Coordinates of C-alpha atoms in Angstrom, one line a residue:
M1 CA 65.7 159.0 172.7
K2 CA 64.2 155.6 173.5
I3 CA 60.5 155.1 172.7
N4 CA 58.1 153.4 175.1
S5 CA 54.8 153.4 173.3
P6 CA 53.5 150.8 170.8
L7 CA 52.0 153.7 168.8
E8 CA 55.4 155.4 168.5
A9 CA 56.9 152.1 167.2
Y10 CA 54.0 151.5 164.9
K11 CA 54.8 154.7 163.0
F12 CA 58.0 153.2 161.7
L13 CA 56.5 149.8 160.6
P14 CA 55.4 149.1 157.0
A15 CA 51.8 148.6 158.4
T16 CA 51.0 145.7 156.0
N17 CA 49.4 143.5 158.6
C18 CA 50.9 140.6 156.7
G19 CA 51.1 138.3 159.8
E20 CA 54.6 137.0 159.0
C21 CA 55.7 138.0 162.5
G22 CA 53.1 135.8 164.0
E23 CA 50.8 138.6 165.0
A24 CA 47.5 139.6 163.4
T25 CA 48.3 143.3 163.1
C26 CA 51.4 145.5 163.0
M27 CA 50.1 147.3 166.1
A28 CA 50.1 144.1 168.1
F29 CA 53.7 143.5 166.8
A30 CA 54.6 147.0 167.9
A31 CA 53.4 146.2 171.4
H32 CA 55.6 143.2 171.5
L33 CA 58.6 145.2 170.4
I34 CA 58.1 147.5 173.4
D35 CA 57.9 144.6 175.9
R36 CA 60.8 142.9 174.0
S37 CA 58.9 139.6 173.4
H38 CA 59.6 140.1 169.7
K39 CA 62.6 141.3 167.8
L40 CA 62.5 143.9 165.0
T41 CA 64.0 141.3 162.6
D42 CA 60.8 139.2 163.0
C43 CA 59.2 141.8 160.7
T44 CA 60.1 140.6 157.2
P45 CA 58.9 143.6 155.2
I46 CA 60.9 146.1 157.2
L47 CA 64.1 144.2 156.2
E48 CA 63.5 145.2 152.5
P49 CA 65.9 147.8 151.2
K50 CA 63.2 150.5 150.7
F51 CA 62.6 150.5 154.5
K52 CA 66.3 150.5 155.5
K53 CA 66.2 154.0 156.9
K54 CA 63.1 153.3 159.0
Y55 CA 64.6 150.0 160.2
E56 CA 67.8 151.7 161.3
E57 CA 65.9 154.5 163.1
L58 CA 63.5 152.2 164.9
D59 CA 66.3 149.8 165.8
A60 CA 68.1 152.7 167.5
L61 CA 65.0 153.9 169.2
L62 CA 64.3 150.4 170.6
A63 CA 67.8 149.9 171.9
P64 CA 67.9 149.5 175.7
E65 CA 69.1 152.5 177.8
I66 CA 71.9 150.3 179.4
R67 CA 74.0 148.7 176.7
E68 CA 74.0 145.0 176.6
V69 CA 77.4 143.3 176.8
E70 CA 78.1 139.6 175.9
I71 CA 80.7 137.5 177.6
G72 CA 81.7 134.0 176.4
V73 CA 80.4 132.1 173.4
G74 CA 77.9 129.5 172.3
D75 CA 75.1 128.2 174.5
K76 CA 76.7 129.4 177.7
I77 CA 77.1 133.0 176.5
A78 CA 76.4 135.5 179.4
K79 CA 74.5 138.7 178.5
I80 CA 74.6 141.5 181.0
G81 CA 73.0 145.0 181.1
G82 CA 70.2 145.7 178.6
D83 CA 67.8 147.3 181.1
D84 CA 65.4 150.2 180.6
V85 CA 64.1 150.9 184.1
L86 CA 65.3 151.5 187.6
Y87 CA 62.4 149.6 189.2
R88 CA 61.3 146.2 188.1
H89 CA 57.5 146.8 188.4
K90 CA 57.8 149.5 185.7
L91 CA 58.6 146.8 183.1
T92 CA 61.0 144.1 184.1
F93 CA 64.7 143.4 184.5
F94 CA 65.9 141.5 181.5
N95 CA 69.4 139.9 181.9
Q96 CA 69.9 138.4 185.3
T97 CA 72.9 139.1 187.4
Q98 CA 75.8 136.8 186.3
L99 CA 77.6 135.1 189.2
A100 CA 81.3 134.3 188.7
Y101 CA 83.1 132.3 191.3
D102 CA 86.9 132.4 191.5
V103 CA 89.8 130.1 191.0
W104 CA 93.5 131.3 191.2
D105 CA 96.6 130.4 189.4
T106 CA 98.6 129.3 192.5
M107 CA 96.1 126.4 193.2
D108 CA 97.2 122.9 192.8
E109 CA 96.0 121.7 189.3
K110 CA 93.8 118.9 190.8
A111 CA 92.2 121.3 193.2
L112 CA 91.7 123.9 190.4
V113 CA 90.0 121.3 188.2
E114 CA 87.8 120.1 191.0
R115 CA 86.7 123.6 191.9
V116 CA 85.9 124.5 188.3
K117 CA 83.8 121.3 187.9
Y118 CA 82.0 122.0 191.2
I119 CA 81.2 125.6 189.9
Q120 CA 80.1 124.2 186.6
D121 CA 77.9 121.4 188.0
F122 CA 76.3 123.3 190.9
K123 CA 72.5 123.4 190.6
K124 CA 69.4 123.5 192.8
F125 CA 65.9 122.6 191.6
Y126 CA 63.4 125.4 192.5
V127 CA 59.9 126.0 191.2
G128 CA 60.3 124.1 188.0
N129 CA 63.8 125.2 187.1
F130 CA 67.4 124.5 188.0
L131 CA 69.2 127.5 189.6
T132 CA 72.9 127.5 188.5
V133 CA 75.9 129.7 188.6
D134 CA 77.3 131.3 185.5
M135 CA 81.0 132.0 185.2
V136 CA 84.5 131.3 186.4
A137 CA 86.8 134.2 187.4
V138 CA 90.5 133.3 187.1
R139 CA 92.6 135.4 189.4
C140 CA 96.3 135.9 189.0
T141 CA 97.9 135.6 192.5
S142 CA 101.4 134.6 191.2
N143 CA 102.2 137.7 189.1
D144 CA 103.6 135.2 186.6
P145 CA 102.1 135.5 183.0
A146 CA 103.1 131.9 182.2
K147 CA 101.6 130.5 185.3
F148 CA 98.4 132.4 184.8
A149 CA 98.2 131.3 181.2
S150 CA 98.6 127.7 182.3
A151 CA 95.7 128.1 184.8
V152 CA 93.5 129.7 182.2
K153 CA 94.2 127.0 179.7
K154 CA 93.2 124.3 182.3
V155 CA 90.0 126.2 183.0
V156 CA 88.9 126.5 179.4
E157 CA 89.7 122.8 178.9
T158 CA 87.5 121.9 181.9
T159 CA 84.5 124.0 181.3
D160 CA 82.6 125.9 178.6
L161 CA 81.3 128.5 181.1
P162 CA 82.3 132.1 180.3
I163 CA 85.5 133.3 182.1
I164 CA 86.8 136.5 183.6
L165 CA 90.6 137.2 183.5
C166 CA 91.5 139.0 186.7
S167 CA 94.8 141.1 186.9
F168 CA 95.9 144.7 186.7
D169 CA 99.1 143.6 184.8
P170 CA 98.6 143.9 181.0
A171 CA 101.3 141.2 180.4
V172 CA 99.3 138.8 182.6
L173 CA 96.1 139.6 180.8
K174 CA 97.7 139.2 177.4
A175 CA 98.9 135.7 178.4
G176 CA 95.4 134.8 179.6
L177 CA 93.9 136.1 176.3
E178 CA 96.3 133.9 174.3
A179 CA 95.3 130.9 176.4
S180 CA 91.6 131.6 175.9
K181 CA 91.4 132.6 172.3
G182 CA 87.9 132.3 170.9
R183 CA 86.2 132.3 174.3
N184 CA 85.5 136.0 174.5
P185 CA 86.5 136.5 178.1
L186 CA 85.9 139.6 180.2
L187 CA 89.1 141.5 181.2
Y188 CA 89.3 142.7 184.8
A189 CA 90.4 145.4 184.9
A190 CA 91.6 148.7 183.4
N191 CA 92.3 151.5 185.9
K192 CA 94.0 154.9 185.9
D193 CA 97.4 153.3 185.6
N194 CA 97.1 150.6 183.0
W195 CA 94.1 151.9 180.9
K196 CA 96.1 152.4 177.7
E197 CA 97.7 148.9 177.6
V198 CA 94.5 147.1 178.6
G199 CA 92.5 149.1 176.2
E200 CA 94.8 148.1 173.4
L201 CA 94.4 144.5 174.4
A202 CA 90.6 144.8 174.4
L203 CA 90.7 146.2 170.9
E204 CA 93.3 143.7 169.6
Y205 CA 91.4 140.6 170.9
D206 CA 87.9 142.2 170.5
V207 CA 86.8 141.3 174.1
P208 CA 84.8 143.1 176.7
V209 CA 86.7 144.9 179.5
T210 CA 85.9 146.2 183.0
L211 CA 86.8 149.7 184.0
F212 CA 87.8 150.1 187.7
A213 CA 87.7 153.4 189.5
P214 CA 87.0 152.8 193.2
N215 CA 84.7 155.5 194.7
D216 CA 85.6 157.9 191.9
L217 CA 82.7 158.3 189.5
D218 CA 84.3 161.2 187.6
L219 CA 87.3 158.9 186.8
L220 CA 85.0 156.1 185.9
K221 CA 83.1 158.2 183.4
S222 CA 86.4 159.5 182.0
L223 CA 87.6 156.0 181.4
A224 CA 84.3 155.0 179.7
K225 CA 84.5 158.0 177.4
T226 CA 88.2 157.3 176.6
F227 CA 87.5 153.6 175.8
A228 CA 84.5 154.6 173.6
A229 CA 86.7 157.0 171.7
M230 CA 89.3 154.2 171.3
G231 CA 86.6 152.2 169.5
T232 CA 85.0 149.8 172.0
E233 CA 81.7 150.0 173.9
K234 CA 82.0 146.5 175.3
L235 CA 82.5 148.0 178.7
V236 CA 81.6 147.0 182.3
L237 CA 81.9 149.6 185.1
D238 CA 83.3 148.8 188.5
P239 CA 82.8 151.8 190.9
G240 CA 84.4 149.7 193.7
T241 CA 82.7 147.5 196.2
F242 CA 83.4 148.3 199.8
P243 CA 81.9 145.6 202.1
T244 CA 81.7 147.4 205.5
G245 CA 80.5 150.5 207.3
K246 CA 80.0 153.9 205.7
Q247 CA 82.0 152.8 202.7
L248 CA 79.3 150.1 201.9
K249 CA 76.7 152.9 202.1
Q250 CA 78.8 154.9 199.6
T251 CA 79.1 151.9 197.3
F252 CA 75.4 151.6 197.3
T253 CA 75.0 155.3 196.5
N254 CA 77.5 155.0 193.7
F255 CA 75.7 152.1 192.1
V256 CA 72.4 154.0 192.2
K257 CA 74.0 157.2 190.7
V258 CA 75.6 155.3 187.8
R259 CA 72.5 153.4 186.9
R260 CA 70.2 156.4 187.3
A261 CA 72.4 158.4 185.0
G262 CA 72.4 155.7 182.4
I263 CA 68.6 155.2 182.5
D264 CA 68.1 158.9 182.4
G265 CA 69.9 159.1 179.1
D266 CA 73.6 159.7 179.8
R267 CA 75.0 157.3 177.2
E268 CA 78.6 158.0 178.3
I269 CA 78.0 155.9 181.4
A270 CA 75.2 153.6 180.3
Y271 CA 77.0 150.3 180.7
P272 CA 76.5 147.2 182.9
I273 CA 77.9 147.5 186.5
M274 CA 80.1 145.0 188.2
A275 CA 79.9 144.3 192.0
V276 CA 82.7 142.4 193.7
P277 CA 81.4 140.9 197.0
F278 CA 84.7 139.0 197.1
T279 CA 86.1 142.0 198.8
A280 CA 84.4 140.8 202.0
W281 CA 87.3 138.3 202.3
M282 CA 89.7 141.2 202.4
A283 CA 87.8 142.9 205.2
H284 CA 87.2 139.9 207.5
D285 CA 89.8 137.4 208.8
D286 CA 87.2 134.9 210.0
P287 CA 86.0 132.8 207.0
V288 CA 82.5 132.5 208.5
S289 CA 82.1 136.3 208.8
A290 CA 83.7 136.8 205.3
S291 CA 81.3 134.3 203.7
Y292 CA 78.3 135.8 205.5
W293 CA 79.2 139.4 204.5
E294 CA 80.0 138.3 200.9
T295 CA 76.5 136.9 200.7
V296 CA 74.9 140.0 202.2
V297 CA 76.8 142.3 199.8
A298 CA 75.8 140.1 196.8
S299 CA 72.2 140.2 197.9
V300 CA 72.2 144.0 198.2
F301 CA 73.7 144.5 194.7
T302 CA 71.5 141.9 193.1
I303 CA 68.6 144.2 194.1
R304 CA 70.5 147.4 193.2
Y305 CA 71.9 147.1 189.7
G306 CA 74.8 144.7 190.0
D307 CA 74.8 143.1 186.5
I308 CA 77.8 140.8 187.2
M309 CA 79.6 139.7 190.3
I310 CA 82.9 138.1 191.4
L311 CA 82.5 135.9 194.5
H312 CA 84.6 133.3 196.4
S313 CA 82.6 131.1 198.7
T314 CA 81.0 128.1 197.0
E315 CA 79.5 126.7 200.2
P316 CA 75.8 125.9 199.7
Y317 CA 74.8 128.2 202.6
A318 CA 76.4 131.1 200.7
V319 CA 75.5 130.3 197.2
L320 CA 71.8 129.3 197.7
P321 CA 70.7 132.7 199.1
E322 CA 72.5 134.4 196.2
L323 CA 70.7 132.2 193.7
H324 CA 67.3 132.5 195.3
I325 CA 67.3 136.3 195.6
R326 CA 68.5 136.6 192.0
D327 CA 65.7 134.3 190.8
T328 CA 63.2 136.4 192.8
I329 CA 64.4 139.8 191.5
Y330 CA 64.6 138.6 187.9
T331 CA 61.2 136.9 187.8
D332 CA 59.2 138.8 185.2
P333 CA 56.3 140.6 187.1
R334 CA 54.3 140.7 183.9
K335 CA 54.1 136.9 183.7
P336 CA 52.9 134.7 186.6
V337 CA 55.3 131.8 187.1
S338 CA 53.3 128.8 185.9
V339 CA 53.4 125.2 184.8
D340 CA 51.6 123.8 181.8
P341 CA 48.0 122.9 182.8
G342 CA 47.1 119.2 182.6
M343 CA 47.1 115.8 184.4
Y344 CA 50.4 114.8 186.1
K345 CA 51.2 111.4 187.5
V346 CA 53.1 111.4 190.9
G347 CA 54.7 108.1 191.5
E348 CA 53.0 105.1 189.9
P349 CA 49.2 105.7 190.3
T350 CA 46.6 103.1 189.6
A351 CA 42.9 103.1 189.2
D352 CA 42.6 103.1 193.0
S353 CA 44.8 106.1 193.5
P354 CA 43.5 109.5 194.5
V355 CA 42.9 112.4 192.1
L356 CA 43.9 115.8 193.5
V357 CA 43.3 119.2 192.1
T358 CA 45.6 122.2 192.3
T359 CA 46.3 125.3 190.2
N360 CA 49.1 125.8 187.6
F361 CA 50.8 128.5 189.7
A362 CA 54.3 127.0 189.8
L363 CA 55.0 127.6 193.5
T364 CA 51.7 126.0 194.4
Y365 CA 52.1 123.1 192.0
Y366 CA 55.7 122.2 193.0
T367 CA 54.9 122.6 196.7
V368 CA 52.0 120.2 196.4
E369 CA 53.9 117.8 194.2
S370 CA 56.9 117.8 196.5
D371 CA 54.8 117.1 199.6
I372 CA 53.1 114.2 197.9
A373 CA 56.1 112.7 196.3
S374 CA 58.3 112.9 199.4
N375 CA 55.7 110.9 201.3
K376 CA 55.5 108.3 198.5
I377 CA 51.8 108.9 197.8
D378 CA 50.9 107.6 194.3
C379 CA 48.3 109.9 192.8
F380 CA 47.0 111.9 189.8
L381 CA 47.6 115.6 190.2
W382 CA 45.5 118.0 188.1
A383 CA 47.0 121.4 187.4
I384 CA 44.0 123.5 186.4
D385 CA 44.7 126.6 184.2
T386 CA 44.2 129.6 186.5
D387 CA 46.5 131.9 184.5
G388 CA 49.3 131.1 187.0
I389 CA 47.4 132.2 190.1
G390 CA 47.4 130.4 193.4
V391 CA 44.3 128.6 194.9
E392 CA 42.9 131.1 197.3
A393 CA 43.2 134.1 194.9
A394 CA 42.0 132.0 191.9
V395 CA 38.9 131.0 193.8
A396 CA 38.2 134.6 194.8
G397 CA 38.9 136.0 191.4
G398 CA 37.0 133.4 189.3
Q399 CA 40.1 131.8 187.7
L400 CA 39.4 128.5 189.5
T401 CA 35.8 127.4 189.0
A402 CA 33.8 124.2 188.6
A403 CA 33.6 124.9 184.9
K404 CA 37.4 125.3 184.6
I405 CA 37.9 122.1 186.5
K406 CA 35.5 120.2 184.2
K407 CA 37.2 121.7 181.2
G408 CA 40.6 120.7 182.5
I409 CA 39.4 117.1 183.0
E410 CA 37.9 116.8 179.6
E411 CA 41.0 118.3 177.8
S412 CA 43.3 115.9 179.6
G413 CA 41.4 112.9 178.2
F414 CA 41.1 111.4 181.6
D415 CA 37.8 109.8 182.4
L416 CA 37.1 109.6 186.1
K417 CA 34.4 106.9 185.8
K418 CA 36.5 104.7 183.5
D419 CA 40.0 105.4 184.7
T420 CA 39.4 105.2 188.5
T421 CA 37.4 102.9 190.7
H422 CA 36.2 105.7 192.9
N423 CA 35.1 108.5 190.6
T424 CA 36.3 111.0 193.3
I425 CA 38.1 114.4 193.1
I426 CA 40.0 115.9 196.1
L427 CA 39.8 119.7 196.1
P428 CA 42.3 121.8 198.2
G429 CA 40.8 123.1 201.4
L430 CA 41.0 126.7 200.2
A431 CA 38.6 125.8 197.4
A432 CA 36.0 124.1 199.6
R433 CA 33.2 126.4 198.5
L434 CA 33.4 124.9 195.0
Q435 CA 32.4 121.4 196.3
G436 CA 28.8 121.5 195.3
D437 CA 29.4 123.2 191.9
V438 CA 32.1 120.7 191.0
E439 CA 29.9 117.8 191.9
D440 CA 27.1 119.2 189.7
E441 CA 29.5 120.0 186.7
T442 CA 31.4 116.7 186.7
G443 CA 29.1 114.2 188.3
A444 CA 32.0 113.0 190.5
N445 CA 32.2 112.7 194.2
V446 CA 34.1 115.6 195.7
M447 CA 36.2 115.5 198.9
I448 CA 37.8 118.5 200.6
G449 CA 41.4 118.1 201.4
P450 CA 43.6 120.2 203.8
A451 CA 44.4 123.8 203.1
D452 CA 48.1 123.1 203.5
S453 CA 49.6 120.4 201.3
G454 CA 52.0 119.5 204.0
R455 CA 49.0 117.9 205.8
I456 CA 48.0 115.7 202.9
P457 CA 49.8 112.6 204.2
G458 CA 47.8 112.7 207.5
W459 CA 44.6 113.5 205.7
M460 CA 45.1 110.5 203.4
E461 CA 45.6 108.2 206.4
K462 CA 42.2 109.2 207.8
N463 CA 40.2 109.7 204.7
W464 CA 41.5 107.5 201.9
P465 CA 40.1 105.4 200.3
P466 CA 36.7 107.0 200.5
Q467 CA 33.9 105.2 202.1
K468 CA 31.4 103.8 199.5
K469 CA 28.0 105.4 199.7

């Protein structure tokens, strides 16, 4: 049974307080084992032969409730599963949903390569990071192993993204495996008719495999037990994705049942789950409706336990909602999203340029920076360390104070009196009550800017440069 307490983990550690793990005490290290910010192998003493039994016991007790499965190789490897909780606020969700977009073997070669490159290169900058898609799913629509192998070969030559080989025909899958040797693709899929042949392929090539049992959880569990008995636990479960009506509700229920059973300790079904929002294209003839419902289904199962998905529409209006909701759900609630505190230059500021203060909460910082940069305002932007908390909350909670602003200025090495001609700081409107304290702490002139950074351009026109006193 999994342990969730640092004290329980501590009992298995050598308790030398050697510090080789980077922590001052073994208890501190145990706490990091529980929240998965450290690995057990970071503890050098427990790797000694005399502690082998304790290492093996603790390693098993720390293993996630849902098995982690790896797809692909190298820097682009996709990890799915590995969760311990049903609800993010109880800990966090660890491996974000992997989004695979399809190509098919009856495509013209040029169109196939262009689509793969588009999938590979798609990215959107958001709150300090680029949102990207993860995988390519190669579908066999020709029923021809040779044609499928040719398409798979072209895909692996074009991208290093992980791939999914999609067919219920074992001969087709074998051809795809031969064309993608060394790439550790995911097989899709084994079902009640082909399980033996596909299972043998998964074992022979040592690759992960999806088990498909639409709306039949008993069959799904039976397949999982059978494959485990055959010798592989590199399994992904597909309970079927029905994109409309009562069947969509049943799909939702099935996902919850499978994940709840796994979290509650049923190891026979504790595997990552696949959703296939692509099925919306089978239920809707109109491309606009199909794309819309595909995005809706993807969003639903990003929230409810879909560890990997196969999708079709690569239009930005479909992909961006999928990426944004995934980024939101898989943001670690234990860690505020923040930027490094410090002085940042926006544009090409000079000694006459304004100096603005904000917090290091990433959403606040990048909103302010974007509003300034898009209006071509050259300035210095100070991100004060508020533990990743926004302006209004940081002022109320004491994370943004005059002393913190002074400290941030001093640590940046920026001298307001020497490096500017105006010795002036502009505080955000929501921090107006700090004006007097900041003036006393820093000796600088303090102006109060707008509460909304979108109004900075208009405010600058009226108030900058400051009038000399």
